[in-house]
């Protein structure tokens, strides 16, 4: 019911917001012609966009497409760190703020482009000194501090692909990612600040490193100053290495297809996928979209609130803004620390002009109330953005009025870890906005909505969102697993070489896209993709659990929340019966277990212990019915169930517990 309800609301959404005249006048893109130009010759268009960058050697060919493997800007040579730093040094931007940093405790730092050059080249020399060579993988597990940007740029400088693991992930998640990438060095910190408390990163890293044979050295940034263990011969302090490191390190002339980074994301199986992004196409894609979608000017203070550990942070906190010579803001902590107006205080403090955040955050701001933003001066803002999940029209309008003062266009940007860059989004100077719609594909992007056979569906109907042509920042493969790359993204519509994104979408009669959420077993919790399979395998790993089924259930703030249905092994069940343990205790244990295995973001809101799970005759768990139960709907089709009594019983017990 809830899902249909969302579609209905969207259908009723007819408000249109036109860009204000003064915004149009100054916009980076102010003509619709770009769409037609790009459509007429996408390769020529991307070749023109590539001129934004500095190349050591120009490419011979824009694209070589051996589906589903792409090479962009073939034989071009460039360096991402050079494009993000060095090329600005010979301009007035040398002394411009590259990074403005605000720590959660209130400390702040500004790094100019020159400062960034110094730190990055010194750290590149540190890495080299530890034996890191072009092609070696470096794992990074840091809080949102400038060293995160510095270390990733240093890796890019010497051509060592980085694998950044979000600081909220657990030791085990970190271990698995290090091992999959075969990383040689880990960069971490003693801790990071979150709601006034220390996140014990080094402690987690120590636990991970007991089982990571490839790690030779761990470099530790001092941030929170608590006591930590430093293992002799393995662990070294960042500041000690930096104190001895020389300034200046040549930027390697790397092939356009050189691997820039691996970033792990959830898929429909238990094992995270190492999404591989390369150098030239990625940087062309993100610098182009950053300039066009965010309309960035030299006078802007641009703030994307995403953690650098996610793709949004890679593309639109660090690489996109710096390639464009912009000023990018990094904030370490929580939006409600010490008070729920921290974001608005930061906007006021630094005069932020462009603000990009997630719908889940906007819904939290709404809940906290308009008094928080209204107490701060937000008049410097001129453009707002959202990403991560569909934004409901109510939240859109609240954001528009209360944060944007009804004068700032909102860019609702649809994209993925795999796409690397924004794919469907308004261009703020020319696209009329409809609250809740990501509007239309960007110039040079060929998207469609198709049915199960891969044929386009008529306007007004829902279907699968697909991408029909390669794009420069597309993932190149899954690290070490070309087969999985092909199977996951390219085989849904045989014979077509169409990329299937995993999302449902609908186009309205103006050809605007409305995202309808995931159609696979991936759920979206507060804008973060989690695999139901991965959570299920972490539950089954607990000694008491026999079987589990995880679903996403609608949640007011987070979009979706994790709900787990679990059957227990006989011994655990008898402990329950003999009252050695209560239901509550076991539920609590299981929630904590998932948080330990994956990270707090995956902790189920709801764990429901049941004697049996509903299955088809062939033994497949019917998650669809579990979703109906969790969201209080009338049960859908139950005819394929092996034993209909199971579901009736489950529904009754679940509802009596809820009440
Ligand atoms: O379901 C879509 C949703 O987030 C998924 C991608 O997640 P991830 O790879 O973690 O990257 C998130 C940030 C780019 C998509 O498959 N999603 C992302 N942006 C939107 C969205 N859904 C609706 N509207 C969006 N603007």
Short mmCIF file of C-alpha atoms in Angstrom, two decimals, residues 28-471:
data_model
loop_
_atom_site.label_atom_id
_atom_site.label_comp_id
_atom_site.label_asym_id
_atom_site.label_seq_id
_atom_site.Cartn_x
_atom_site.Cartn_y
_atom_site.Cartn_z
CA UNK A 28 26.93 28.22 -16.32
CA UNK A 29 24.47 26.49 -18.62
CA UNK A 30 21.74 28.76 -19.91
CA UNK A 31 20.68 27.18 -23.16
CA UNK A 32 18.78 24.01 -23.97
CA UNK A 33 20.91 23.60 -27.07
CA UNK A 34 23.50 21.65 -25.15
CA UNK A 35 21.13 18.66 -24.97
CA UNK A 36 20.65 18.58 -28.73
CA UNK A 37 24.36 19.05 -29.41
CA UNK A 38 25.28 16.19 -27.08
CA UNK A 39 22.60 13.96 -28.53
CA UNK A 40 23.71 14.61 -32.10
CA UNK A 41 27.24 13.44 -31.35
CA UNK A 42 27.88 12.23 -27.80
CA UNK A 43 31.53 11.41 -28.45
CA UNK A 44 32.24 14.84 -29.82
CA UNK A 45 30.43 16.33 -26.83
CA UNK A 46 32.48 14.35 -24.30
CA UNK A 47 35.65 15.13 -26.23
CA UNK A 48 34.83 18.83 -25.88
CA UNK A 49 34.17 18.46 -22.16
CA UNK A 50 37.52 16.71 -21.74
CA UNK A 51 39.20 19.96 -22.73
CA UNK A 52 38.39 21.23 -19.22
CA UNK A 53 41.27 19.14 -17.94
CA UNK A 54 45.01 19.36 -18.37
CA UNK A 55 46.38 16.35 -20.24
CA UNK A 56 50.06 15.45 -20.42
CA UNK A 57 49.21 13.71 -23.65
CA UNK A 58 46.02 14.09 -25.62
CA UNK A 59 43.84 11.03 -26.31
CA UNK A 60 43.64 9.41 -29.76
CA UNK A 61 40.04 8.38 -29.49
CA UNK A 62 37.22 9.47 -27.18
CA UNK A 63 35.72 6.01 -26.68
CA UNK A 64 36.52 2.41 -27.40
CA UNK A 65 33.44 0.35 -26.63
CA UNK A 66 33.71 -3.42 -26.49
CA UNK A 67 30.50 -4.01 -24.61
CA UNK A 68 30.36 -4.05 -21.71
CA UNK A 69 33.97 -2.88 -21.41
CA UNK A 70 34.71 0.76 -22.12
CA UNK A 71 37.91 2.72 -22.57
CA UNK A 72 37.55 6.49 -22.52
CA UNK A 73 40.06 8.97 -23.92
CA UNK A 74 42.21 6.18 -25.26
CA UNK A 75 45.96 6.72 -24.86
CA UNK A 76 45.42 10.02 -23.08
CA UNK A 77 47.82 10.69 -20.19
CA UNK A 78 46.93 12.77 -17.16
CA UNK A 79 47.02 12.92 -13.38
CA UNK A 80 44.03 13.60 -11.15
CA UNK A 81 46.06 15.22 -8.38
CA UNK A 82 47.76 17.50 -10.92
CA UNK A 83 44.35 18.54 -12.24
CA UNK A 84 43.00 19.12 -8.74
CA UNK A 85 46.02 21.07 -7.48
CA UNK A 86 49.05 21.93 -9.60
CA UNK A 87 47.25 23.52 -12.49
CA UNK A 88 45.64 26.05 -10.15
CA UNK A 89 48.99 27.12 -8.72
CA UNK A 90 49.98 29.14 -11.74
CA UNK A 91 46.76 31.16 -11.48
CA UNK A 92 45.38 33.52 -8.84
CA UNK A 93 43.83 30.46 -7.21
CA UNK A 94 47.18 29.59 -5.66
CA UNK A 95 46.06 31.39 -2.50
CA UNK A 96 42.38 30.56 -2.79
CA UNK A 97 40.76 28.35 -0.14
CA UNK A 98 40.65 24.84 -1.56
CA UNK A 99 39.33 23.17 1.58
CA UNK A 100 37.53 24.75 4.49
CA UNK A 101 37.41 22.32 7.37
CA UNK A 102 35.15 22.44 10.40
CA UNK A 103 35.78 19.86 13.12
CA UNK A 104 32.96 18.69 15.30
CA UNK A 105 34.45 20.22 18.45
CA UNK A 106 34.52 23.59 16.66
CA UNK A 107 38.14 23.71 15.48
CA UNK A 108 38.52 24.87 11.91
CA UNK A 109 41.24 25.01 9.26
CA UNK A 110 41.52 26.52 5.83
CA UNK A 111 43.85 24.98 3.26
CA UNK A 112 44.67 27.04 0.20
CA UNK A 113 45.58 25.35 -3.06
CA UNK A 114 49.21 25.93 -2.18
CA UNK A 115 48.72 24.36 1.26
CA UNK A 116 47.12 21.39 -0.40
CA UNK A 117 50.04 21.11 -2.81
CA UNK A 118 52.49 21.06 0.09
CA UNK A 119 50.57 18.47 2.13
CA UNK A 120 49.76 16.22 -0.80
CA UNK A 121 53.25 16.17 -2.28
CA UNK A 122 54.78 15.54 1.13
CA UNK A 123 52.42 12.69 1.77
CA UNK A 124 53.03 11.27 -1.70
CA UNK A 125 56.71 11.16 -0.72
CA UNK A 126 55.77 9.42 2.53
CA UNK A 127 53.93 6.73 0.60
CA UNK A 128 56.81 6.28 -1.79
CA UNK A 129 59.19 6.06 1.15
CA UNK A 130 57.13 3.18 2.53
CA UNK A 131 57.48 1.34 -0.76
CA UNK A 132 54.11 2.17 -2.29
CA UNK A 133 54.38 2.08 -6.08
CA UNK A 134 52.05 2.86 -8.97
CA UNK A 135 49.33 0.21 -8.98
CA UNK A 136 49.65 -0.75 -5.27
CA UNK A 137 46.36 -0.45 -3.40
CA UNK A 138 46.09 1.75 -0.31
CA UNK A 139 43.20 1.40 2.14
CA UNK A 140 41.98 4.55 3.89
CA UNK A 141 39.83 4.48 7.04
CA UNK A 142 39.64 8.03 8.33
CA UNK A 143 37.15 10.49 9.77
CA UNK A 144 36.05 13.53 7.75
CA UNK A 145 39.23 15.54 8.25
CA UNK A 146 41.47 17.24 5.66
CA UNK A 147 43.92 14.31 5.83
CA UNK A 148 41.30 12.19 4.12
CA UNK A 149 41.37 14.44 1.05
CA UNK A 150 45.16 14.84 1.32
CA UNK A 151 45.87 11.12 1.43
CA UNK A 152 43.52 10.29 -1.43
CA UNK A 153 45.07 13.00 -3.60
CA UNK A 154 48.53 11.70 -2.72
CA UNK A 155 47.52 8.20 -3.82
CA UNK A 156 46.19 9.65 -7.07
CA UNK A 157 49.45 11.52 -7.52
CA UNK A 158 51.57 8.40 -7.55
CA UNK A 159 48.96 6.21 -9.22
CA UNK A 160 48.26 4.00 -6.19
CA UNK A 161 44.52 3.21 -6.31
CA UNK A 162 42.79 3.97 -3.01
CA UNK A 163 40.06 2.03 -1.36
CA UNK A 164 38.31 4.26 1.15
CA UNK A 165 36.28 2.53 3.80
CA UNK A 166 33.64 4.68 5.47
CA UNK A 167 34.60 5.37 9.10
CA UNK A 168 31.24 4.05 10.30
CA UNK A 169 32.03 0.55 9.07
CA UNK A 170 33.06 -2.15 11.51
CA UNK A 171 36.42 -3.89 11.88
CA UNK A 172 35.15 -6.91 9.99
CA UNK A 173 33.83 -4.87 7.09
CA UNK A 174 37.19 -3.08 6.95
CA UNK A 175 39.08 -6.39 7.03
CA UNK A 176 37.06 -7.86 4.14
CA UNK A 177 37.58 -4.76 2.00
CA UNK A 178 41.31 -4.66 2.69
CA UNK A 179 41.62 -8.31 1.77
CA UNK A 180 39.54 -8.08 -1.38
CA UNK A 181 41.68 -5.18 -2.62
CA UNK A 182 44.93 -6.70 -1.33
CA UNK A 183 45.93 -3.34 0.15
CA UNK A 184 49.55 -2.81 1.14
CA UNK A 185 49.13 0.16 3.45
CA UNK A 186 46.27 1.29 5.68
CA UNK A 187 45.81 4.94 6.60
CA UNK A 188 43.72 5.51 9.69
CA UNK A 189 43.42 7.81 12.72
CA UNK A 190 43.33 7.33 16.46
CA UNK A 191 39.67 8.30 16.26
CA UNK A 192 37.11 10.73 14.94
CA UNK A 193 34.49 12.88 16.66
CA UNK A 194 30.82 12.00 16.44
CA UNK A 195 28.24 13.58 18.74
CA UNK A 196 30.93 14.47 21.24
CA UNK A 197 32.23 10.91 21.45
CA UNK A 198 35.30 9.30 19.97
CA UNK A 199 34.78 6.76 17.18
CA UNK A 200 37.65 4.34 17.91
CA UNK A 201 39.01 3.95 14.41
CA UNK A 202 42.45 2.67 15.38
CA UNK A 203 40.94 0.08 17.68
CA UNK A 204 38.76 -1.18 14.83
CA UNK A 205 41.71 -1.07 12.47
CA UNK A 206 43.80 -3.11 14.93
CA UNK A 207 41.07 -5.75 15.07
CA UNK A 208 40.86 -5.79 11.27
CA UNK A 209 44.63 -6.00 10.84
CA UNK A 210 44.87 -9.25 12.81
CA UNK A 211 43.59 -10.86 9.59
CA UNK A 212 44.94 -8.77 6.74
CA UNK A 213 48.14 -10.44 5.54
CA UNK A 214 48.82 -7.91 2.78
CA UNK A 215 49.07 -4.87 5.07
CA UNK A 216 52.70 -3.89 5.65
CA UNK A 217 52.27 -0.51 7.31
CA UNK A 218 49.54 1.43 9.07
CA UNK A 219 49.83 5.22 9.07
CA UNK A 220 47.96 6.84 11.95
CA UNK A 221 46.70 10.42 11.98
CA UNK A 222 46.36 11.97 15.42
CA UNK A 223 42.92 13.48 15.79
CA UNK A 224 41.22 12.62 19.08
CA UNK A 225 44.32 12.11 21.23
CA UNK A 226 43.13 9.15 23.29
CA UNK A 227 45.48 6.33 24.22
CA UNK A 228 45.91 3.80 21.42
CA UNK A 229 48.17 0.83 20.77
CA UNK A 230 50.93 1.36 18.23
CA UNK A 231 52.35 -1.90 16.96
CA UNK A 232 56.08 -1.75 16.52
CA UNK A 233 57.35 -2.10 12.94
CA UNK A 234 53.83 -1.81 11.55
CA UNK A 235 52.26 1.40 12.89
CA UNK A 236 53.67 4.85 12.22
CA UNK A 237 52.40 8.31 13.09
CA UNK A 238 51.35 10.48 10.17
CA UNK A 239 52.78 13.65 11.71
CA UNK A 240 56.17 12.05 12.33
CA UNK A 241 56.47 10.89 8.74
CA UNK A 242 55.27 14.24 7.42
CA UNK A 243 57.80 16.16 9.50
CA UNK A 244 60.59 14.46 7.56
CA UNK A 245 58.96 14.34 4.13
CA UNK A 246 60.27 16.65 1.41
CA UNK A 247 58.04 19.08 -0.43
CA UNK A 248 57.30 18.46 -4.11
CA UNK A 249 56.68 15.16 -5.81
CA UNK A 250 56.11 14.76 -9.53
CA UNK A 251 52.60 13.82 -10.59
CA UNK A 252 52.85 10.50 -12.47
CA UNK A 253 51.78 10.67 -16.08
CA UNK A 254 49.09 8.02 -15.95
CA UNK A 255 47.10 6.36 -18.65
CA UNK A 256 43.52 7.57 -18.94
CA UNK A 257 42.35 4.07 -17.99
CA UNK A 258 44.65 3.74 -14.97
CA UNK A 259 42.65 2.63 -11.91
CA UNK A 260 42.01 5.65 -9.68
CA UNK A 261 40.09 3.89 -6.94
CA UNK A 262 38.04 0.96 -5.77
CA UNK A 263 34.93 1.70 -3.77
CA UNK A 264 32.91 -1.09 -2.21
CA UNK A 265 29.16 -1.05 -2.46
CA UNK A 266 26.37 -3.43 -1.62
CA UNK A 267 24.95 -5.76 -4.19
CA UNK A 268 22.33 -8.46 -4.15
CA UNK A 269 24.69 -11.11 -2.83
CA UNK A 270 26.44 -11.12 0.52
CA UNK A 271 29.85 -10.03 -0.78
CA UNK A 272 30.39 -6.29 -1.32
CA UNK A 273 31.37 -5.31 -4.83
CA UNK A 274 34.61 -3.45 -5.44
CA UNK A 275 33.49 -0.88 -8.00
CA UNK A 276 36.46 0.17 -10.12
CA UNK A 277 36.80 3.74 -11.42
CA UNK A 278 39.60 4.90 -13.67
CA UNK A 279 41.30 8.21 -14.30
CA UNK A 280 40.42 10.19 -17.44
CA UNK A 281 36.75 9.41 -18.04
CA UNK A 282 35.94 9.69 -14.35
CA UNK A 283 37.51 13.11 -13.97
CA UNK A 284 35.91 14.41 -17.17
CA UNK A 285 32.51 13.14 -16.02
CA UNK A 286 32.60 14.55 -12.54
CA UNK A 287 34.23 17.89 -13.33
CA UNK A 288 31.70 18.50 -16.12
CA UNK A 289 28.69 17.61 -14.01
CA UNK A 290 30.02 19.47 -10.99
CA UNK A 291 30.38 22.65 -13.04
CA UNK A 292 27.00 22.31 -14.77
CA UNK A 293 24.72 20.90 -12.10
CA UNK A 294 26.07 22.98 -9.22
CA UNK A 295 26.69 26.03 -11.39
CA UNK A 296 29.95 26.52 -9.52
CA UNK A 297 31.74 29.89 -9.70
CA UNK A 298 35.00 31.04 -8.18
CA UNK A 299 33.11 33.11 -5.64
CA UNK A 300 31.20 30.11 -4.26
CA UNK A 301 31.64 28.30 -1.00
CA UNK A 302 30.40 24.85 -1.90
CA UNK A 303 29.33 22.31 0.70
CA UNK A 304 28.39 18.71 0.03
CA UNK A 305 27.62 17.08 3.38
CA UNK A 306 28.31 13.49 2.28
CA UNK A 307 31.08 11.54 3.93
CA UNK A 308 34.08 11.11 1.63
CA UNK A 309 33.77 7.38 2.32
CA UNK A 310 30.81 7.24 -0.09
CA UNK A 311 30.87 7.93 -3.81
CA UNK A 312 29.20 11.31 -3.31
CA UNK A 313 32.17 12.36 -1.22
CA UNK A 314 34.72 11.04 -3.71
CA UNK A 315 33.12 12.78 -6.69
CA UNK A 316 31.54 15.89 -5.22
CA UNK A 317 33.44 16.70 -2.01
CA UNK A 318 36.95 16.12 -3.32
CA UNK A 319 37.67 15.41 -6.98
CA UNK A 320 34.93 17.39 -8.80
CA UNK A 321 35.21 20.63 -6.81
CA UNK A 322 39.01 20.64 -6.70
CA UNK A 323 39.34 19.85 -10.41
CA UNK A 324 37.16 22.93 -10.95
CA UNK A 325 39.25 25.09 -8.62
CA UNK A 326 36.33 25.54 -6.23
CA UNK A 327 36.27 25.98 -2.46
CA UNK A 328 34.91 22.82 -0.85
CA UNK A 329 33.80 22.54 2.75
CA UNK A 330 34.37 19.48 4.90
CA UNK A 331 32.56 19.01 8.20
CA UNK A 332 33.59 16.21 10.51
CA UNK A 333 30.58 15.54 12.67
CA UNK A 334 26.86 15.19 13.20
CA UNK A 335 24.22 17.71 12.08
CA UNK A 336 22.70 17.94 15.55
CA UNK A 337 25.84 18.46 17.59
CA UNK A 338 25.90 20.34 19.90
CA UNK A 339 22.47 21.59 18.73
CA UNK A 340 20.23 20.80 15.75
CA UNK A 341 21.31 24.00 14.01
CA UNK A 342 24.94 22.98 13.48
CA UNK A 343 24.62 22.88 9.68
CA UNK A 344 22.98 26.30 9.62
CA UNK A 345 25.63 27.66 11.94
CA UNK A 346 28.31 26.41 9.53
CA UNK A 347 26.54 27.99 6.55
CA UNK A 348 26.43 31.28 8.43
CA UNK A 349 30.03 31.01 9.62
CA UNK A 350 31.56 30.42 6.18
CA UNK A 351 28.95 32.05 3.95
CA UNK A 352 28.13 28.83 2.15
CA UNK A 353 26.47 29.46 -1.22
CA UNK A 354 25.79 25.93 -2.53
CA UNK A 355 24.51 23.19 -0.25
CA UNK A 356 24.12 19.52 -1.26
CA UNK A 357 22.66 16.96 1.16
CA UNK A 358 20.42 13.88 1.41
CA UNK A 359 16.64 13.58 1.76
CA UNK A 360 17.06 11.66 5.01
CA UNK A 361 18.85 14.68 6.50
CA UNK A 362 16.14 17.02 5.20
CA UNK A 363 13.45 14.90 6.84
CA UNK A 364 15.38 15.08 10.12
CA UNK A 365 15.63 18.90 9.80
CA UNK A 366 11.86 18.99 9.26
CA UNK A 367 11.32 16.98 12.38
CA UNK A 368 13.58 19.20 14.46
CA UNK A 369 11.56 22.20 13.31
CA UNK A 370 11.99 25.40 11.37
CA UNK A 371 13.11 27.32 14.42
CA UNK A 372 16.64 25.96 13.96
CA UNK A 373 17.30 27.26 10.44
CA UNK A 374 15.27 30.40 11.02
CA UNK A 375 17.60 31.40 13.83
CA UNK A 376 20.56 31.60 11.42
CA UNK A 377 21.43 33.77 8.46
CA UNK A 378 21.19 31.57 5.38
CA UNK A 379 20.98 34.41 2.89
CA UNK A 380 24.27 33.48 1.19
CA UNK A 381 22.74 30.28 -0.20
CA UNK A 382 21.89 30.37 -3.90
CA UNK A 383 21.54 26.70 -4.87
CA UNK A 384 20.47 23.52 -3.07
CA UNK A 385 20.86 19.86 -3.99
CA UNK A 386 19.81 16.40 -2.89
CA UNK A 387 21.05 12.88 -3.53
CA UNK A 388 20.77 9.32 -2.29
CA UNK A 389 17.11 8.44 -2.47
CA UNK A 390 13.85 9.77 -3.80
CA UNK A 391 12.83 12.98 -2.06
CA UNK A 392 9.19 13.24 -1.15
CA UNK A 393 7.52 16.42 -2.42
CA UNK A 394 6.71 17.62 1.13
CA UNK A 395 10.39 17.47 2.10
CA UNK A 396 11.37 19.14 -1.18
CA UNK A 397 9.02 22.06 -0.56
CA UNK A 398 10.11 22.37 3.07
CA UNK A 399 13.75 22.49 1.94
CA UNK A 400 12.92 25.01 -0.77
CA UNK A 401 11.12 27.35 1.61
CA UNK A 402 12.97 26.98 4.89
CA UNK A 403 16.54 26.53 3.75
CA UNK A 404 16.48 28.12 0.31
CA UNK A 405 14.24 31.05 1.31
CA UNK A 406 12.12 30.25 -1.79
CA UNK A 407 14.86 31.70 -4.00
CA UNK A 408 17.27 28.80 -4.57
CA UNK A 409 16.71 26.16 -7.26
CA UNK A 410 17.02 22.55 -5.99
CA UNK A 411 18.94 20.00 -8.02
CA UNK A 412 17.66 16.49 -7.26
CA UNK A 413 20.50 14.38 -8.61
CA UNK A 414 20.08 10.71 -9.47
CA UNK A 415 23.18 8.57 -9.76
CA UNK A 416 25.06 5.65 -8.18
CA UNK A 417 28.44 4.44 -6.99
CA UNK A 418 28.65 2.65 -10.33
CA UNK A 419 27.81 5.65 -12.48
CA UNK A 420 30.50 7.69 -10.70
CA UNK A 421 28.86 10.95 -11.79
CA UNK A 422 25.41 12.54 -11.73
CA UNK A 423 23.26 11.15 -14.54
CA UNK A 424 19.74 12.52 -14.15
CA UNK A 425 19.34 15.99 -12.72
CA UNK A 426 18.07 19.46 -13.48
CA UNK A 427 20.47 22.07 -14.83
CA UNK A 428 19.53 24.83 -12.42
CA UNK A 429 19.52 27.72 -14.89
CA UNK A 430 17.28 26.07 -17.45
CA UNK A 431 15.24 23.20 -16.03
CA UNK A 432 11.80 23.89 -14.54
CA UNK A 433 11.58 21.85 -11.33
CA UNK A 434 8.88 19.51 -10.10
CA UNK A 435 9.22 18.57 -6.43
CA UNK A 436 10.14 14.89 -6.18
CA UNK A 437 11.42 14.46 -9.74
CA UNK A 438 15.10 14.26 -10.71
CA UNK A 439 13.81 15.72 -14.03
CA UNK A 440 15.79 14.65 -17.12
CA UNK A 441 19.07 12.93 -18.09
CA UNK A 442 22.03 15.28 -18.41
CA UNK A 443 23.43 16.14 -21.84
CA UNK A 444 25.37 13.17 -23.21
CA UNK A 445 23.42 10.63 -21.12
CA UNK A 446 21.07 8.17 -22.77
CA UNK A 447 18.58 6.75 -20.25
CA UNK A 448 15.27 4.99 -20.69
CA UNK A 449 12.51 3.25 -18.77
CA UNK A 450 11.82 -0.24 -20.08
CA UNK A 451 9.69 -3.30 -19.39
CA UNK A 452 10.93 -6.80 -18.53
CA UNK A 453 11.75 -7.47 -22.19
CA UNK A 454 13.80 -4.29 -22.47
CA UNK A 455 11.25 -2.36 -24.52
CA UNK A 456 10.49 1.26 -23.63
CA UNK A 457 7.30 1.68 -21.63
CA UNK A 458 4.79 4.39 -22.57
CA UNK A 459 4.98 7.71 -20.71
CA UNK A 460 3.13 7.58 -17.43
CA UNK A 461 4.02 3.95 -16.75
CA UNK A 462 6.61 2.48 -14.43
CA UNK A 463 9.49 0.21 -15.45
CA UNK A 464 13.21 -0.43 -15.09
CA UNK A 465 15.60 2.48 -15.33
CA UNK A 466 18.37 1.70 -17.81
CA UNK A 467 21.32 3.44 -19.46
CA UNK A 468 21.68 2.69 -23.12
CA UNK A 469 25.04 4.20 -23.95
CA UNK A 470 28.36 4.22 -22.07
CA UNK A 471 29.31 7.38 -20.18
#
